[in-house]
PDB file of C-alpha atoms in Angstrom:
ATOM      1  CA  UNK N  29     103.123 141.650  99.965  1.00 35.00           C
ATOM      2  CA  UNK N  30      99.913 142.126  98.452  1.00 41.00           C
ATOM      3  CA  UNK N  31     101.279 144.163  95.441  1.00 46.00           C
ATOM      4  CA  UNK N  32     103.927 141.533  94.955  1.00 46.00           C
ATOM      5  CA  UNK N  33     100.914 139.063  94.937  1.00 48.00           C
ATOM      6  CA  UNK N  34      99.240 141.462  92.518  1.00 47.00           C
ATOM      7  CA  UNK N  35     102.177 141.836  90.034  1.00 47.00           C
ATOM      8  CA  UNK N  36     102.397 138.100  89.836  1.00 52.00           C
ATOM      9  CA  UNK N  37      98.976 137.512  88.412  1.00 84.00           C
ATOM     10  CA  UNK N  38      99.143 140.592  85.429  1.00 94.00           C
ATOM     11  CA  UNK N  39      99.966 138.465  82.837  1.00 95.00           C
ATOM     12  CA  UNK N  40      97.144 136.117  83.814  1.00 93.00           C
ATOM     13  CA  UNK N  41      95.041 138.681  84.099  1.00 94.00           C
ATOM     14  CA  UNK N  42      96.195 140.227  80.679  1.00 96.00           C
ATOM     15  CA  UNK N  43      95.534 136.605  79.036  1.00 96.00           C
ATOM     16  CA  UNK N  44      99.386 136.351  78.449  1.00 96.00           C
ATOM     17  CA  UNK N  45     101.019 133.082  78.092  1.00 95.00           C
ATOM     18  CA  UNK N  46     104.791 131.636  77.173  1.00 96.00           C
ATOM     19  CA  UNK N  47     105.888 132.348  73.611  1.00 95.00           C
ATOM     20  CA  UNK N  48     103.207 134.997  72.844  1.00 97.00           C
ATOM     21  CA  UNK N  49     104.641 138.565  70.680  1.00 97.00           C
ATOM     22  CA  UNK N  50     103.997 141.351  72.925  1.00 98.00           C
ATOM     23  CA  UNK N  51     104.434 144.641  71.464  1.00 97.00           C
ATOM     24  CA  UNK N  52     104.460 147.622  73.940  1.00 97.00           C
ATOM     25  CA  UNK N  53     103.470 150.719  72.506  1.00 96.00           C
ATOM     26  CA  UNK N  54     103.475 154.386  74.441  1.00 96.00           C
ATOM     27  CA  UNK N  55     105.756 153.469  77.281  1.00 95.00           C
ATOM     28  CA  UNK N  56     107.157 156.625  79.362  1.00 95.00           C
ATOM     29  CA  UNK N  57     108.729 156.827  82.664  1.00 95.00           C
ATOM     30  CA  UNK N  58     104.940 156.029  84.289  1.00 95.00           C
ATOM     31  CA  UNK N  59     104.430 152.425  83.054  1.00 96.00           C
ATOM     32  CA  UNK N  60     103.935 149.824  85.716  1.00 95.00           C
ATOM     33  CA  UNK N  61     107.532 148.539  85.565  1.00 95.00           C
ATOM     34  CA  UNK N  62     106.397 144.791  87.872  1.00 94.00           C
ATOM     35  CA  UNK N  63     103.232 144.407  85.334  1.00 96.00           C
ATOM     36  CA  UNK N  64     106.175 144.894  82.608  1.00 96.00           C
ATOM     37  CA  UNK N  65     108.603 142.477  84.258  1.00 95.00           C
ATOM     38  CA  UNK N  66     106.037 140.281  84.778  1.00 95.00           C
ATOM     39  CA  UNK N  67     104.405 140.000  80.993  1.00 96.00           C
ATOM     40  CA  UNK N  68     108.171 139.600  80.041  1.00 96.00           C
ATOM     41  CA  UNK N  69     108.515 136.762  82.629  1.00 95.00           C
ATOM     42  CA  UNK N  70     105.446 134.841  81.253  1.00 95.00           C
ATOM     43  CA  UNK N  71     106.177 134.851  77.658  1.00 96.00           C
ATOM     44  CA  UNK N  72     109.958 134.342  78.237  1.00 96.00           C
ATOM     45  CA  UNK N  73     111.383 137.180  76.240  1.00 96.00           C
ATOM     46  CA  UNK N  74     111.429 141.024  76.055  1.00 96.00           C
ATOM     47  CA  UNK N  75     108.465 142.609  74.939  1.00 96.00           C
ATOM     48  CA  UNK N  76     108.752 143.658  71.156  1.00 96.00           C
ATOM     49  CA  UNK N  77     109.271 147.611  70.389  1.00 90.00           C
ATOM     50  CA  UNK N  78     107.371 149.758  68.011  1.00 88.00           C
ATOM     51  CA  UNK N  79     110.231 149.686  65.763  1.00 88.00           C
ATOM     52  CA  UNK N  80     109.475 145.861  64.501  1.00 88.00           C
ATOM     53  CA  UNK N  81     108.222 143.785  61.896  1.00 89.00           C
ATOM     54  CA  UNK N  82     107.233 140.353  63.359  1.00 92.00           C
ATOM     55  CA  UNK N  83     103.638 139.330  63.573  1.00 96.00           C
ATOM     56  CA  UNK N  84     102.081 140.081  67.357  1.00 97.00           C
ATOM     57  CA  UNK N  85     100.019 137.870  69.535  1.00 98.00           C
ATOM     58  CA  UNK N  86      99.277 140.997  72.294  1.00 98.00           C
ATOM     59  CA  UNK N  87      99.550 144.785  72.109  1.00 98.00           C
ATOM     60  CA  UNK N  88     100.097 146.648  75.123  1.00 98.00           C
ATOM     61  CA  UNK N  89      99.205 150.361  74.663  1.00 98.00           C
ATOM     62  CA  UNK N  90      99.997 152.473  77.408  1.00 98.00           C
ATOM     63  CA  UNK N  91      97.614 155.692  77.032  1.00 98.00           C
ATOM     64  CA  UNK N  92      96.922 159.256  78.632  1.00 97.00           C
ATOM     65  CA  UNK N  93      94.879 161.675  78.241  1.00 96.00           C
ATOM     66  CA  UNK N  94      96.805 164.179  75.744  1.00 94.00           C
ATOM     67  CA  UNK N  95      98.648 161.386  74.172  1.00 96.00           C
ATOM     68  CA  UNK N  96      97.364 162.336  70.894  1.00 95.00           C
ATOM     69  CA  UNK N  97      94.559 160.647  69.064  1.00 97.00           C
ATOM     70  CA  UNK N  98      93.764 157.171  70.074  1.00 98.00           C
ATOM     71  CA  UNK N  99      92.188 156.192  67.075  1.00 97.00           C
ATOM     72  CA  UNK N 100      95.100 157.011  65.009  1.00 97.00           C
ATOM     73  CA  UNK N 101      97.053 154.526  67.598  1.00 97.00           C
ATOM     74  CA  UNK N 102      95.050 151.959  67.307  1.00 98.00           C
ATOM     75  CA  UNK N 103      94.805 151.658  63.780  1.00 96.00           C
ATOM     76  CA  UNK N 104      98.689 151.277  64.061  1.00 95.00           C
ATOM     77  CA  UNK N 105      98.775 148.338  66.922  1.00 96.00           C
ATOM     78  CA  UNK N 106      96.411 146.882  64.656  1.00 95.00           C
ATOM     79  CA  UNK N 107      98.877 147.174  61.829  1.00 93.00           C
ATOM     80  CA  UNK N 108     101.323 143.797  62.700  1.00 94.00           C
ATOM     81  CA  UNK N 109      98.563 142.483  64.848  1.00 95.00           C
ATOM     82  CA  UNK N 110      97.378 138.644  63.980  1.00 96.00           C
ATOM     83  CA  UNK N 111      94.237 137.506  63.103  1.00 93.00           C
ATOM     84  CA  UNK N 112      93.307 136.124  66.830  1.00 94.00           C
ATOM     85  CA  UNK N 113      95.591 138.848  68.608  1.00 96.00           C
ATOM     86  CA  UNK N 114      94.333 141.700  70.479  1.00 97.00           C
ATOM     87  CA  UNK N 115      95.252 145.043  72.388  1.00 98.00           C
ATOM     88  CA  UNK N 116      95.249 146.226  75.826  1.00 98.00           C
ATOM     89  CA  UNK N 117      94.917 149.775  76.643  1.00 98.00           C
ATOM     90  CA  UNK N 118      96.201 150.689  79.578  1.00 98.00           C
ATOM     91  CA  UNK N 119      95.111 154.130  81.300  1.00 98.00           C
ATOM     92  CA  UNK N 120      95.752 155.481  84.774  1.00 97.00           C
ATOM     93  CA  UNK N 121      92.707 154.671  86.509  1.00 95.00           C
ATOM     94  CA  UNK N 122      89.874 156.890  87.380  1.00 93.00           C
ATOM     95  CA  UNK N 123      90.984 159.782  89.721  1.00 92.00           C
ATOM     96  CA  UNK N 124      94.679 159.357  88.966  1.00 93.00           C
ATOM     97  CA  UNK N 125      96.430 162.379  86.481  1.00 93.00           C
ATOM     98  CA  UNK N 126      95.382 161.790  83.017  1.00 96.00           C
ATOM     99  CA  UNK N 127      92.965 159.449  82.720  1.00 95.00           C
ATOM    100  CA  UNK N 128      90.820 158.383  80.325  1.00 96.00           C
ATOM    101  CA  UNK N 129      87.016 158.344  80.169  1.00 94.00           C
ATOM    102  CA  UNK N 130      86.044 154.228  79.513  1.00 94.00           C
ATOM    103  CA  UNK N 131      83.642 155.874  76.659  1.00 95.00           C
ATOM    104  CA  UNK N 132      87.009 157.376  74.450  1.00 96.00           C
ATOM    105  CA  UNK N 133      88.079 153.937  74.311  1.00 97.00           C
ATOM    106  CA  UNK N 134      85.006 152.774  73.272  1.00 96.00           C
ATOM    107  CA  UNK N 135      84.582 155.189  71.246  1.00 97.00           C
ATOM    108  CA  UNK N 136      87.996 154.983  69.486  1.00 97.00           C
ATOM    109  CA  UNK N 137      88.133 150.864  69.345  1.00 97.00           C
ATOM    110  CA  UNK N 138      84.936 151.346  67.368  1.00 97.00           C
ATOM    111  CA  UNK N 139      85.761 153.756  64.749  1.00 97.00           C
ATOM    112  CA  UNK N 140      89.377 151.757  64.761  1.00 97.00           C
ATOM    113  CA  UNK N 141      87.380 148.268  63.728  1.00 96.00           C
ATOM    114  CA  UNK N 142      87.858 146.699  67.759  1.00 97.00           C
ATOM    115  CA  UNK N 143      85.631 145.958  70.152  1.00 96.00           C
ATOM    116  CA  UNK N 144      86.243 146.359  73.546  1.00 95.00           C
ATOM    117  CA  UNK N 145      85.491 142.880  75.247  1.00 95.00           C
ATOM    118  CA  UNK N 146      86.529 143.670  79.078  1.00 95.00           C
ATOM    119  CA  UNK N 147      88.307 146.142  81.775  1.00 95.00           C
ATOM    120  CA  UNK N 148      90.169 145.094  84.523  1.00 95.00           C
ATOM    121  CA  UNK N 149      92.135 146.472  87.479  1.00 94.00           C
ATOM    122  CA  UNK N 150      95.836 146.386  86.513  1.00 94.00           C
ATOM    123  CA  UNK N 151      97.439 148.376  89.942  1.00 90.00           C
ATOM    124  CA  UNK N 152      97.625 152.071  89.345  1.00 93.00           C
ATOM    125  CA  UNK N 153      96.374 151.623  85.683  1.00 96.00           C
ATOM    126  CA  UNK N 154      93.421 149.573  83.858  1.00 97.00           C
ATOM    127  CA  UNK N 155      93.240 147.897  81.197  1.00 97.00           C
ATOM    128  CA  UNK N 156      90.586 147.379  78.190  1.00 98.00           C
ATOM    129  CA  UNK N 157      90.943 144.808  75.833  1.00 98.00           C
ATOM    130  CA  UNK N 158      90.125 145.173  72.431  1.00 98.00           C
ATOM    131  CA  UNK N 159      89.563 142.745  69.505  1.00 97.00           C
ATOM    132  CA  UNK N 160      89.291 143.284  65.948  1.00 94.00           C
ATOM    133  CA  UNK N 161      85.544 142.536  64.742  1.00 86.00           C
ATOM    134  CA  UNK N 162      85.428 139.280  62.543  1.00 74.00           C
ATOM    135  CA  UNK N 163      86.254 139.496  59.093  1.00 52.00           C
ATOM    136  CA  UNK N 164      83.223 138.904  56.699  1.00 37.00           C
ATOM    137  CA  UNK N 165      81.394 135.821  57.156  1.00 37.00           C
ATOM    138  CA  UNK N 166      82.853 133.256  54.228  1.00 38.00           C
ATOM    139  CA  UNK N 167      78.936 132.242  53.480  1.00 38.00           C
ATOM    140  CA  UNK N 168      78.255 133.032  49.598  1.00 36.00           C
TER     141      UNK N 168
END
């Protein structure tokens, strides 16, 4: 019961509400499938593919350690991302196969223009959430 409890309250925790864009990116046959269901639940639709062009609210970027280069996947969720939107990267968490050092996401959101704002348990996985830095103050 408790991870039916837990699987209920992803979306909450991911700061996902009805009628947001979410945009997975990186699924494989590992993904939390009930934090997946859940998100898609929530916002009342499926969650938007890598292939599309709409504007997104959330990007959900499932990442492992030899995935590739995380700044280079960043800069792409970035890409369609609006101006108060953010990214989650989700990574199996410490001890599991292929993690992901919490300093390679920091290290990666920074050189991709995001800041990392929190982590949080997510099941199996956690999640950081990322923001793009402000655009230039519009003071002259």
């Amino acid at each position: 019961m408790v991870a039916a409890a837990d699987a209920q309250n992803y979306a909450q925790k991911l700061g996902i509400s009805h009628g947001l864009a979410v945009q997975e990116l990186g699924w494989d046959e590992d993904a939390d499938d009930n934090l997946r269901a859940d998100v898609e639940e929530v916002i009342g639709s499926e969650l938007v593919d890598e292939d599309s062009d709409e504007v997104i609210d959330v990007v959900l970027l499932w990442w492992r350690d030899g995935d590739g280069d995380l700044i280079d996947s960043l800069v792409d969720a970035i890409g369609p991302l609006a101006d108060e939107g953010f990214v989650w990267v989700l990574t199996p968490k410490t001890g599991q196969p292929n993690h992901v050092e919490p300093s390679e996401i920091a290290e990666s959101a920074a050189v991709a223009g995001l800041t990392q704002t929190s982590a949080i348990n997510l099941g199996s996985w956690t999640g950081s959430r990322l923001v793009q830095r402000k655009a230039r103050s519009k003071q002259r």
